[in-house]
XYZ file of C-alpha atoms in Angstrom:
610
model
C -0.406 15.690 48.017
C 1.089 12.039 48.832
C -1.443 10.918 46.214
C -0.656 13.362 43.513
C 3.141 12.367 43.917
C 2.173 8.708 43.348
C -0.167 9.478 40.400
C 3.075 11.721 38.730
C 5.785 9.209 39.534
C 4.356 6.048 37.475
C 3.867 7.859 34.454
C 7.587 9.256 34.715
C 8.794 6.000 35.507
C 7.033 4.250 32.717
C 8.009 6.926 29.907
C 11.830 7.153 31.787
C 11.873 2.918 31.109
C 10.425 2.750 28.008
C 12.871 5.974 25.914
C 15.933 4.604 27.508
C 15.184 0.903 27.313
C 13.836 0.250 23.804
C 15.838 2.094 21.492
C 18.463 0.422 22.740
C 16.620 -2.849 22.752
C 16.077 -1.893 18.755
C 19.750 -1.320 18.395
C 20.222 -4.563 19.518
C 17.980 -6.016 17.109
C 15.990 -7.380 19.941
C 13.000 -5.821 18.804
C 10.575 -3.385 20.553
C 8.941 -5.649 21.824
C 11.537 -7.725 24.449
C 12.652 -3.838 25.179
C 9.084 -3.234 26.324
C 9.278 -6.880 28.477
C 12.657 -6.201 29.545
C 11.642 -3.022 30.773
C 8.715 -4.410 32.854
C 10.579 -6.697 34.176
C 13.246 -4.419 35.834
C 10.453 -2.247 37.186
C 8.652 -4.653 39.091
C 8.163 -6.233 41.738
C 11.052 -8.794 41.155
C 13.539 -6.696 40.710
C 13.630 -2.816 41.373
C 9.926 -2.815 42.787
C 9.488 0.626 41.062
C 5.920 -0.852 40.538
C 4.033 -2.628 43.235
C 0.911 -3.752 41.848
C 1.564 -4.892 38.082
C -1.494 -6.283 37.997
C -3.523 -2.955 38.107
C -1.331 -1.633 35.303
C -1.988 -4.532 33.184
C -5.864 -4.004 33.394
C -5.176 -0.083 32.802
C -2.973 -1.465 29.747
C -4.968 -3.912 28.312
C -6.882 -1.105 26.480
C -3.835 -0.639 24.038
C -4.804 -4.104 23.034
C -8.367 -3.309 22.748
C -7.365 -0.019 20.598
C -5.142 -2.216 18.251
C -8.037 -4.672 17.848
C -10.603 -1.325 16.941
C -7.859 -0.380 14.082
C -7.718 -4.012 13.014
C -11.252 -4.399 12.559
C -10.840 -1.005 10.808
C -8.824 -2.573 8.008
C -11.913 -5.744 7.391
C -14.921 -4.431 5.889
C -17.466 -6.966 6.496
C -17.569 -8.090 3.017
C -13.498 -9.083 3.329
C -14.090 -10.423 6.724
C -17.004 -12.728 5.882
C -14.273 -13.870 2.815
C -12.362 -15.030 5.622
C -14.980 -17.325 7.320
C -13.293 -20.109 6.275
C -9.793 -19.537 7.766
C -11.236 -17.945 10.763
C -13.276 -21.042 11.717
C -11.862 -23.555 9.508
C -7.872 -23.264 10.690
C -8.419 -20.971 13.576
C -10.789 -23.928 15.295
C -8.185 -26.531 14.032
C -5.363 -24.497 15.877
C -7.342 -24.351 18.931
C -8.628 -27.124 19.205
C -5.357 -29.581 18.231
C -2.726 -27.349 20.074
C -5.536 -27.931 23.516
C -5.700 -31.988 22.468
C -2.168 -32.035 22.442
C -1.129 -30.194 25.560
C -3.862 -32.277 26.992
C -2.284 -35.569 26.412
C 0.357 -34.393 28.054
C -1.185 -33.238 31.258
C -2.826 -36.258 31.638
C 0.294 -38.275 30.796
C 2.307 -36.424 33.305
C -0.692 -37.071 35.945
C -2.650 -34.171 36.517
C -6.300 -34.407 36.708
C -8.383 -34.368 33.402
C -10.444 -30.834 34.262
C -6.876 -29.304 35.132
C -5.981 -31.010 32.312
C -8.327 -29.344 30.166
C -8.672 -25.872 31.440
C -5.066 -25.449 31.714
C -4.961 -26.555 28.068
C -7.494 -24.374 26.687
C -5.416 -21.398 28.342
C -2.138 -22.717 27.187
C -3.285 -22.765 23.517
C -4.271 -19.319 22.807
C -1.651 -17.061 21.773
C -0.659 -13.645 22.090
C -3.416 -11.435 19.497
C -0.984 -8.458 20.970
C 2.974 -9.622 19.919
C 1.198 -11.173 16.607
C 0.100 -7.835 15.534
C 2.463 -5.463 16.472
C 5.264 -8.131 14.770
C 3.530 -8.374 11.660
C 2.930 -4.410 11.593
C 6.698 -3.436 12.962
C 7.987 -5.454 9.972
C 5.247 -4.822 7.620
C 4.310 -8.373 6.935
C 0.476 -8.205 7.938
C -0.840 -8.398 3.901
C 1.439 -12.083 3.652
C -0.240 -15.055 3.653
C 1.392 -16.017 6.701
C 0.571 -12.615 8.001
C -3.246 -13.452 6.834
C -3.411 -16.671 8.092
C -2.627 -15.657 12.024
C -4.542 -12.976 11.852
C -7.663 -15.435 11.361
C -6.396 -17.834 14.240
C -5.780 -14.871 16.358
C -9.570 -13.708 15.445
C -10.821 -16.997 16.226
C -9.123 -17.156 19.161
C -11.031 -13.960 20.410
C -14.118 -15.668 19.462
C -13.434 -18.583 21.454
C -12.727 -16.577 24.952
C -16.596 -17.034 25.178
C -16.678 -20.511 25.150
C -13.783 -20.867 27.249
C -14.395 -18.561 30.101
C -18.239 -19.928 30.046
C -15.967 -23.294 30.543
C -13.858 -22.934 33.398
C -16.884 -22.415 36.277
C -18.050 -25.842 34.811
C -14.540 -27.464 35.389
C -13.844 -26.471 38.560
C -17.791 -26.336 40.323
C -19.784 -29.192 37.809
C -22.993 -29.822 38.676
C -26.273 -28.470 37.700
C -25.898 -25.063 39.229
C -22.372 -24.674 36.568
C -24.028 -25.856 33.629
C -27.049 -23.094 34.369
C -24.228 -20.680 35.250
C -22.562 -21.443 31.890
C -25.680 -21.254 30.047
C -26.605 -17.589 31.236
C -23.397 -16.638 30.265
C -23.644 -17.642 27.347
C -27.124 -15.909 26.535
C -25.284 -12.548 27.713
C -22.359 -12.857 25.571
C -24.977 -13.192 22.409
C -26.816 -10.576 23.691
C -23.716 -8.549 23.540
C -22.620 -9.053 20.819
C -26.067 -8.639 19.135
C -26.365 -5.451 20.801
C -22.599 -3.887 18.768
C -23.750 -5.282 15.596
C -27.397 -3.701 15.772
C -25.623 -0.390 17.575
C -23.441 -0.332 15.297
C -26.023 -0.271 12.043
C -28.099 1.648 13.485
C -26.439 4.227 15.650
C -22.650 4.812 15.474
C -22.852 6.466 12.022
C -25.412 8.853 12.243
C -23.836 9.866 16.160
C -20.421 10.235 14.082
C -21.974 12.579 11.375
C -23.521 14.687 14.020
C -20.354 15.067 15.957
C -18.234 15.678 12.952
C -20.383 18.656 12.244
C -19.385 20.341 15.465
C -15.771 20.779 13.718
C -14.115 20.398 17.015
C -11.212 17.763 16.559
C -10.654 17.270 20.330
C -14.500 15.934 20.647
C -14.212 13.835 17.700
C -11.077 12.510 19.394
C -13.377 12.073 22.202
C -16.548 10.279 20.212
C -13.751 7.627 19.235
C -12.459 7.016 22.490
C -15.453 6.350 24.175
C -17.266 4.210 20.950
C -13.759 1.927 21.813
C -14.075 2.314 25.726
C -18.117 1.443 25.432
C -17.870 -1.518 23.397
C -14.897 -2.991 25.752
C -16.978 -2.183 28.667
C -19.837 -4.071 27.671
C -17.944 -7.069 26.518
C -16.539 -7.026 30.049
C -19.769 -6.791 31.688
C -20.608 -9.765 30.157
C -17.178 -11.752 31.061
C -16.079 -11.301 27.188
C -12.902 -10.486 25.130
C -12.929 -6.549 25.557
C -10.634 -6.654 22.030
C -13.817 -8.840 20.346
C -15.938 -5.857 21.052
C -14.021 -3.481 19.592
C -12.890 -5.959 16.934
C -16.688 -5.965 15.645
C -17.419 -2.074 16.341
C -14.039 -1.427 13.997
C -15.523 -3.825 11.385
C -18.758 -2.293 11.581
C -17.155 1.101 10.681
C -14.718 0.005 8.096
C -17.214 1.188 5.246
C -17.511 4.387 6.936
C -16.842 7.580 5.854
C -14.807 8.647 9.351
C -12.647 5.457 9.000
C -9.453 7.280 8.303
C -9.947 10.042 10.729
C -10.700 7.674 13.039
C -7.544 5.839 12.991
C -5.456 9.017 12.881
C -6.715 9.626 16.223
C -6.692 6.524 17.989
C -2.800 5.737 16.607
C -0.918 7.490 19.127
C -3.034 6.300 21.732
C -2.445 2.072 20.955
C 1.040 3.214 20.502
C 1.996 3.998 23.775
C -1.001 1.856 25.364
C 0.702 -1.055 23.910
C 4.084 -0.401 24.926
C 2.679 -0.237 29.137
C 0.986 -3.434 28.178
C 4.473 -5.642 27.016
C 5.709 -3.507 30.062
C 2.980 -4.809 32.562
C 3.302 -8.390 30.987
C 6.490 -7.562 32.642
C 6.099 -6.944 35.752
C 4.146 -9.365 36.371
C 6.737 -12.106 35.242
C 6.954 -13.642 38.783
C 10.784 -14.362 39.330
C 10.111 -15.752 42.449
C 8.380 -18.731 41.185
C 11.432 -19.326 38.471
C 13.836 -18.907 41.507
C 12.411 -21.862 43.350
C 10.723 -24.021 40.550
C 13.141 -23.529 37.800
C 12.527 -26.732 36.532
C 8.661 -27.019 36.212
C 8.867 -23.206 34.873
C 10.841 -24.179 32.230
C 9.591 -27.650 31.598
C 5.959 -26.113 31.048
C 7.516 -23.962 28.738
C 8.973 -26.314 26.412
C 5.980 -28.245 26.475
C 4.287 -25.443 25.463
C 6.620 -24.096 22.542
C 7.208 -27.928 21.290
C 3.650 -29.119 21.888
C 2.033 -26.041 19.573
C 4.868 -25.443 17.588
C 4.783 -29.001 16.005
C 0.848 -28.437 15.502
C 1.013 -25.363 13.767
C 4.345 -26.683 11.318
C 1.640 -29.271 10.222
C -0.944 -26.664 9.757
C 1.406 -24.455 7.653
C 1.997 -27.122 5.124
C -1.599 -28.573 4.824
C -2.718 -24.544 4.704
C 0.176 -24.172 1.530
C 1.997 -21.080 3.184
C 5.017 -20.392 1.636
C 8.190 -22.192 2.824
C 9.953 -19.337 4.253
C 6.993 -17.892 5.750
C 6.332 -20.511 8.049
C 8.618 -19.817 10.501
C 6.898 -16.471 11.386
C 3.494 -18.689 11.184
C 4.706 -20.822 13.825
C 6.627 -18.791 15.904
C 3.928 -15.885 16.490
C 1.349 -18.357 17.388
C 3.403 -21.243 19.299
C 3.848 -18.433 22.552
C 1.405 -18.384 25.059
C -1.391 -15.429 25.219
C -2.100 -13.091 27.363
C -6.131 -14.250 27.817
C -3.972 -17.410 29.147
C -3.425 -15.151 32.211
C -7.617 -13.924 32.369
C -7.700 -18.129 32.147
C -5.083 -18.958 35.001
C -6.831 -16.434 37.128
C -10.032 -17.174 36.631
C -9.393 -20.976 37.454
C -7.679 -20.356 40.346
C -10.588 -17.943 41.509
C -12.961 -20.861 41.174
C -10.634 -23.232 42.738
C -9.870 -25.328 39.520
C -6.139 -24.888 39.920
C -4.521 -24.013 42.864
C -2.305 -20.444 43.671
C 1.382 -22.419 42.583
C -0.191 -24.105 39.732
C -1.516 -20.525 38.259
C 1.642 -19.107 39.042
C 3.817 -21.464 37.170
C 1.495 -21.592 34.232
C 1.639 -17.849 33.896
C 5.340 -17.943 34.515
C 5.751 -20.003 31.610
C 3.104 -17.720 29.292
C 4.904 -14.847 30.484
C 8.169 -15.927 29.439
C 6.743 -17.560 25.891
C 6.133 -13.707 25.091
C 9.724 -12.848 25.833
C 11.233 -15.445 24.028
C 9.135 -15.056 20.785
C 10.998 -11.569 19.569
C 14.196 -13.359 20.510
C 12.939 -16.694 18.800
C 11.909 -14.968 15.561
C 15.759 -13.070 15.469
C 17.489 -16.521 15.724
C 15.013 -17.891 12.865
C 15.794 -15.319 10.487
C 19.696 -15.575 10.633
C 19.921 -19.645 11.285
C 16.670 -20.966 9.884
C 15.760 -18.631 7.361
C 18.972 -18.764 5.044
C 19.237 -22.581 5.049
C 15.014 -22.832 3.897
C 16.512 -20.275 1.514
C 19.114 -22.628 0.157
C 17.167 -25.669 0.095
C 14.121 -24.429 -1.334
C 16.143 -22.798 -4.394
C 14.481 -23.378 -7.825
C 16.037 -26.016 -9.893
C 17.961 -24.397 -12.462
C 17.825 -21.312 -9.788
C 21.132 -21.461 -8.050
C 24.321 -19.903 -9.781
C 27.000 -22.544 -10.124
C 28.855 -20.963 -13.224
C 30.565 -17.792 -14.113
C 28.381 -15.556 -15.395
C 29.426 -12.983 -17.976
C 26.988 -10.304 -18.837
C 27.837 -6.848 -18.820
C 25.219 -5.716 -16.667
C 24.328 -7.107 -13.323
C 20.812 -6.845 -11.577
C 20.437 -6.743 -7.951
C 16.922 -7.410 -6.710
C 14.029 -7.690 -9.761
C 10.888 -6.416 -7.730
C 8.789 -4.110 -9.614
C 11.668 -1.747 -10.254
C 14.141 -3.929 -11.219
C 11.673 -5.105 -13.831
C 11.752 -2.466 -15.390
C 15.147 -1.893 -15.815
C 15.730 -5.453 -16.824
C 12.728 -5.259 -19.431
C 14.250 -2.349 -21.192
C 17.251 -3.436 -20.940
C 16.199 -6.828 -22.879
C 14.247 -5.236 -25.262
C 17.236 -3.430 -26.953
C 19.697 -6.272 -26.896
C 21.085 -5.796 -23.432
C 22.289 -9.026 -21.378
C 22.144 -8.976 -17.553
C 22.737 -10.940 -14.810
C 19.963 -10.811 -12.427
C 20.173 -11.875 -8.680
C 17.276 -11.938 -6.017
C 16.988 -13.501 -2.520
C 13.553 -13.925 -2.592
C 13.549 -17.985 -3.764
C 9.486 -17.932 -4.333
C 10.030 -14.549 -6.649
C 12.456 -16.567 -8.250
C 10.911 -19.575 -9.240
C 7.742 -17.570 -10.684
C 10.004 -15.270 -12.542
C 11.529 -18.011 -14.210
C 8.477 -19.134 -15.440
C 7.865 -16.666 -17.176
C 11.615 -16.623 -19.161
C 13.334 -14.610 -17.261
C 17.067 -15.368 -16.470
C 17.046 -14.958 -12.597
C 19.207 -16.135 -10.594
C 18.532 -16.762 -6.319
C 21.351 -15.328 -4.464
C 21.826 -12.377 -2.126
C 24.304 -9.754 -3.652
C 25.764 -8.906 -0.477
C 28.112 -11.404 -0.605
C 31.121 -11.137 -2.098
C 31.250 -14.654 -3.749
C 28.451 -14.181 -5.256
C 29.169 -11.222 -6.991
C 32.087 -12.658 -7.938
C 30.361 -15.590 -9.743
C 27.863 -13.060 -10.753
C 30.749 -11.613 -13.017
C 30.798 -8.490 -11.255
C 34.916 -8.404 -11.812
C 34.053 -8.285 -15.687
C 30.947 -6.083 -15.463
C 30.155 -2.774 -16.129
C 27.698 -1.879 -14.451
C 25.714 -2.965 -11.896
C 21.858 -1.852 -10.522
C 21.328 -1.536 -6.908
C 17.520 -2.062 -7.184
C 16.788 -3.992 -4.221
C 14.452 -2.651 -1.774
C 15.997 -3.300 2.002
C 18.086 0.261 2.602
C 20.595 -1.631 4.464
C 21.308 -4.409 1.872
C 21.140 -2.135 -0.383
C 23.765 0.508 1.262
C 25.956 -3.009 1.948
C 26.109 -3.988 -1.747
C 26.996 -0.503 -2.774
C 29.706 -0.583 -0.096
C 30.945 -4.099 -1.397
C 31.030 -3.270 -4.746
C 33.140 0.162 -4.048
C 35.717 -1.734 -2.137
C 36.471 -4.668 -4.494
C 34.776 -3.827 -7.818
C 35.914 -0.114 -8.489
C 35.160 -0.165 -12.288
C 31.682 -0.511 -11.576
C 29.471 2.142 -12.518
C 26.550 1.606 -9.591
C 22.880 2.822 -10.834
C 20.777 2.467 -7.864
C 17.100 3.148 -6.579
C 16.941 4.964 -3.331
C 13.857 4.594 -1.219
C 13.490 8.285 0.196
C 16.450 11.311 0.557
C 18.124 9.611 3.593
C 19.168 6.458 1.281
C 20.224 8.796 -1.764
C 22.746 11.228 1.049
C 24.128 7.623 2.307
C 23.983 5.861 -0.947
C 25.943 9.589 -2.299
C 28.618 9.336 1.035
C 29.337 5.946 -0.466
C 30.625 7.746 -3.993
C 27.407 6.285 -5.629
C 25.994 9.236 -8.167
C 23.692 7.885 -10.361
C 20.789 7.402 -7.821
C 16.940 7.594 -8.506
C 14.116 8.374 -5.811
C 11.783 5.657 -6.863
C 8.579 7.684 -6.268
C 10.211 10.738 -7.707
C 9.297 10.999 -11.539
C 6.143 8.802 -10.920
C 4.967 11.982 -8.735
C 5.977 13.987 -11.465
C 4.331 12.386 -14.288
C 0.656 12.817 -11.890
C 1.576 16.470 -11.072
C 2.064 16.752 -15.120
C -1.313 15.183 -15.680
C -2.713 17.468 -13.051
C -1.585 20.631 -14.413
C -3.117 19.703 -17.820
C -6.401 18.874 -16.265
C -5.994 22.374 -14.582
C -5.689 24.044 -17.946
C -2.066 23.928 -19.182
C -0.777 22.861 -22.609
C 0.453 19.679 -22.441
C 3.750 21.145 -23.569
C 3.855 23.890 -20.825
C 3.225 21.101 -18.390
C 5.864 19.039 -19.278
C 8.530 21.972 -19.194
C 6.873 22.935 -15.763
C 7.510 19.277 -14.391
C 10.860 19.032 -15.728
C 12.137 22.506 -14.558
C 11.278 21.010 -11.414
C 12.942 18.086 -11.572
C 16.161 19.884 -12.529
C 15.715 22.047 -9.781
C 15.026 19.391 -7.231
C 17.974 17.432 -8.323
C 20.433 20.301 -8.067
C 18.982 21.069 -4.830
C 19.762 17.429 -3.308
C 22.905 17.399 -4.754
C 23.478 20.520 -3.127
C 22.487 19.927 0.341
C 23.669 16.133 0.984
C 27.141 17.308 1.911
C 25.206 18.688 4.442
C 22.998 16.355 5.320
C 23.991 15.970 8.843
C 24.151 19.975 9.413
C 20.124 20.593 10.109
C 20.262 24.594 10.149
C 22.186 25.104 7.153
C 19.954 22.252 5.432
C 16.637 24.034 6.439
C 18.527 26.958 4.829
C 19.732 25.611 1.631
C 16.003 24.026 1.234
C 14.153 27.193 1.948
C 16.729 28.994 -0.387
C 15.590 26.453 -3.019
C 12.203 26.831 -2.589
C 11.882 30.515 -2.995
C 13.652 30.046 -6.096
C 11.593 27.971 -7.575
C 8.504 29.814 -6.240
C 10.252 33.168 -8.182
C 10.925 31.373 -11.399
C 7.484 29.731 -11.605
C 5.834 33.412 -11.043
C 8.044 35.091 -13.344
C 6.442 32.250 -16.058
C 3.319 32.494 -14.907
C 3.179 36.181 -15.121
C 4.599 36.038 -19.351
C 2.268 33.622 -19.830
C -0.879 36.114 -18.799
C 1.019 39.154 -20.812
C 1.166 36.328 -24.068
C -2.841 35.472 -23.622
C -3.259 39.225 -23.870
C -1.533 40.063 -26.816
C -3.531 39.850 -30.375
C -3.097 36.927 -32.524
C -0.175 37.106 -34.921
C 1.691 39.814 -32.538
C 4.125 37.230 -30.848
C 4.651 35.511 -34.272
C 5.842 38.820 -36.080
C 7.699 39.810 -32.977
C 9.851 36.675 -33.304
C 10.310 36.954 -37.293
């Protein structure tokens, strides 16, 4: 019963941690991430010793990284991944491999021995696959070249844990016996991965088919669980990356026909598998050893930070990211990694580095990861804005008044529109956008663009906004966007504010703020396909286009209807479903004259109307 009680009480205290500890984490604008470390570190051992043994959670945990590598691998069909040989093992081997020379140089400068020197290095210089994915997918960055370019040293970096683990025995044991040791490792780990890549040909798909046919979602569920759990198994066995196994059986089954389904099921699973593993990174943050080496805690993590961080600035100019992308570059891959702490353990298993020496090395991994969120927060409001500045286009930067009657905010894809049609019958605008890159590549092509961000009030006022009539809100952050229309209300009331609202949520705030002219920007795109649709389905083109525009003035009413009561849920579900069967009646009533008017002779409804 004592066990039962035990097996209950971690879960609660994990789920208890994690809902009251990262929202508010989030509304910090700390990130999920630091919430997730935060909250490990108040449940363990060092502090309110809710958890006793972090490190069996961590190995429990580790499978959310495993999961995320599976949906990763999802994404690269083997065709895209083999396009990214060269950045995988071109700048992924140059990361390695110059961030390990470096920390190197300093070990042996500092003293220590050159196999400490080495292993310690090699575990130092991989980062963190986990953080680097879950930032680039929390802030929807992964498809930037900076978000490209770690996810090929991060793959590399999985890659090289066979290498490196078949390494460390040799370090600490040499000797004939090490090197034999190493080399029947190494025959396993081919074996291995042979044995995915031939499964996976051969086997998973036709196993998939066969269980899809049973039509029972929970077993399908179950078929992609264990495909994830088998691979990672076997990859263990063999004293491999468990997320390299699953890496290759997701790329395997990126050309699949189950791809989608399977990552519908496995995304609740990494979710909250990845949250327990920033929580057991946590826990097993060993305060202790900062208590009574403070110093060589903190000095190995400055090496660390400086050390990689000035390799990977060089790499991010000599691999032409763009300027204000390189901070995220850097940052995500400068931290330490958690196969740092498989390394730390593994050398002091074989006696390479002793139990203090692992300790402070995973000390100062452990508290890379928490700094990164915090480190990537400071670079986007200090660093950020000034690359921002400095990098501005010549000719870019808006030194005199401006006096257009119209003023752009952001000139994406929907702003170019505007601005295009707006040019093409004799209109003048002013057009701002933050983005310096978009900027510079706009104005090759003749457009008037101006870098600036429209949030500020000076540069609205230089913008001409005073004079102006009116002004488009067409960037595509909801909180800049929200700001600007605030700004412009308070201290430019003769504007008349056209803006874009990304979903119904920005058009109720963007309406609270007296803005009324307000498009969804999927809205009449939608509608155009649902025309097209309805023609294909047998409609006249004109009866289709009535159709699709009695629903758009019904939709519209209907928003403008409910958002003063946006923030009442019942009598919005009301209003909506109120809506809906009125449409539903109308449509019926139309559908039913429409069968009466197919039935009547020709010439009838022509003589009726004379």
């Amino acid at each position: 019963m004592a066990h039962d009680a035990q097996w209950l009480r971690l879960p609660l205290v994990f789920l208890a941690a994690a809902v009251l500890i990262v929202p508010l984490a989030r509304w910090l604008r700390l990130g999920s991430i630091l919430g997730y470390l935060i909250a490990g570190v108040l449940l363990g051992p060092s502090v309110l010793s809710l958890v006793s043994k972090p490190a069996t959670v961590l190995e429990f945990a580790e499978f959310g990284v495993v999961l995320m590598m599976f949906l990763v691998g999802l994404e690269l069909e083997p065709k895209r991944l083999w396009a990214m040989r060269r950045p995988i093992f071109g700048w992924g081997s140059l990361q390695l491999l110059g961030c390990a020379a470096v920390l190197m140089a300093i070990g042996l400068m500092l003293g220590a021995p050159w196999r400490l020197a080495l292993g310690a290095s090699l575990g130092l210089a991989m980062s963190s696959t986990a953080v680097a994915l879950a930032v680039l997918a929390e802030r929807n960055v992964g498809k930037t070249t900076a978000g490209q370019s770690v996810l090929s040293v991060a793959l590399l970096q999985d890659i090289a844990a066979i290498p490196v683990l078949a390494l460390i025995p040799i370090l600490a044991l040499s000797g004939a016996n090490a090197e034999e040791e190493g080399s029947w490792q190494a025959l396993k780990a081919l074996a291995a991965v042979l044995t995915i890549v031939l499964g996976g040909r051969l086997a998973l798909r036709p196993a998939l088919r066969w269980i899809a046919r049973s039509d029972i979602p929970e077993i399908f569920t179950a078929a992609a669980l264990l495909l994830v759990l088998g691979t990672a198994a076997l990859m263990q066995a063999v004293g491999l990356s468990m997320a390299l196994g699953a890496f290759l059986a997701g790329v395997l089954l990126a050309e699949s026909a189950y791809r989608r389904e399977l990552e519908t099921d496995l995304e609740p699973f990494k979710g909250l598998l990845l949250g327990l593993f920033f929580m057991a990174v946590g826990m097993g943050l060993d305060l202790q050893v900062l208590r009574h080496k403070p110093l060589e805690v903190l000095g190995l993590l400055a090496i660390l930070l400086v050390a990689k961080g000035t390799v990977l600035t060089l790499m991010s100019r000599a691999m032409k990211i763009p300027v204000l992308e390189r901070p995220l570059f850097v940052l995500l891959l400068a931290q330490g990694g958690e196969f740092g702490f498989v390394v730390f353990q593994l050398g002091q298993q074989t006696g390479l580095l002793t139990s203090t020496q692992a300790s402070a090395l995973i000390a100062a991994v452990a508290l890379s990861l928490a700094c990164t969120p915090a480190l990537l927060q400071i670079s986007e409001r200090v660093l950020t804005p000034r690359l921002s500045r400095r990098h501005v286009p010549q000719g870019a930067s808006m030194e005199e008044q401006q006096q257009a009657p119209i003023i752009i905010a952001g000139f994406g894809r929907w702003g170019q529109i505007i601005g295009r049609l707006l040019y093409a019958n004799g209109f003048e605008a002013t057009v701002l956008d933050h983005d310096a890159e978009a900027v510079e590549s706009l104005r090759r092509f003749g457009w008037r663009v101006f870098f600036g961000d429209a949030s500020r009030l000076d540069l609205l006022r230089t913008a001409g906004a005073e004079s102006a009539s009116v002004l488009v809100l067409a960037v595509d952050d909801v909180e800049q966007s929200l700001a600007i229309a605030a700004l412009a209300r308070e201290h430019f009331p003769q504007l008349q504010l056209v803006a874009r609202a990304r979903n119904v949520q920005h058009f109720y705030k963007l309406r609270a703020l007296g803005v009324t002219l307000i498009e969804r920007e999927t809205f009449d795109s939608a509608l155009m396909s649902g025309r097209s649709v309805l023609e294909l389905m047998g409609l006249e083109p004109h009866a289709a286009r009535r159709q699709a525009w009695r629903f758009r003035q019904r939709n519209v009413a209907q928003i403008e209807q409910t958002w003063p009561l946006h923030k009442d849920e019942a009598a919005l579900i009301a209003v909506a479903k109120q809506g809906r069967q009125q449409l539903e009646e109308l449509f019926a009533q139309e559908r039913e004259q429409r069968q009466q008017q197919r039935k009547q002779p020709p010439g009838w409804s022509q003589g009726a109307d004379d």
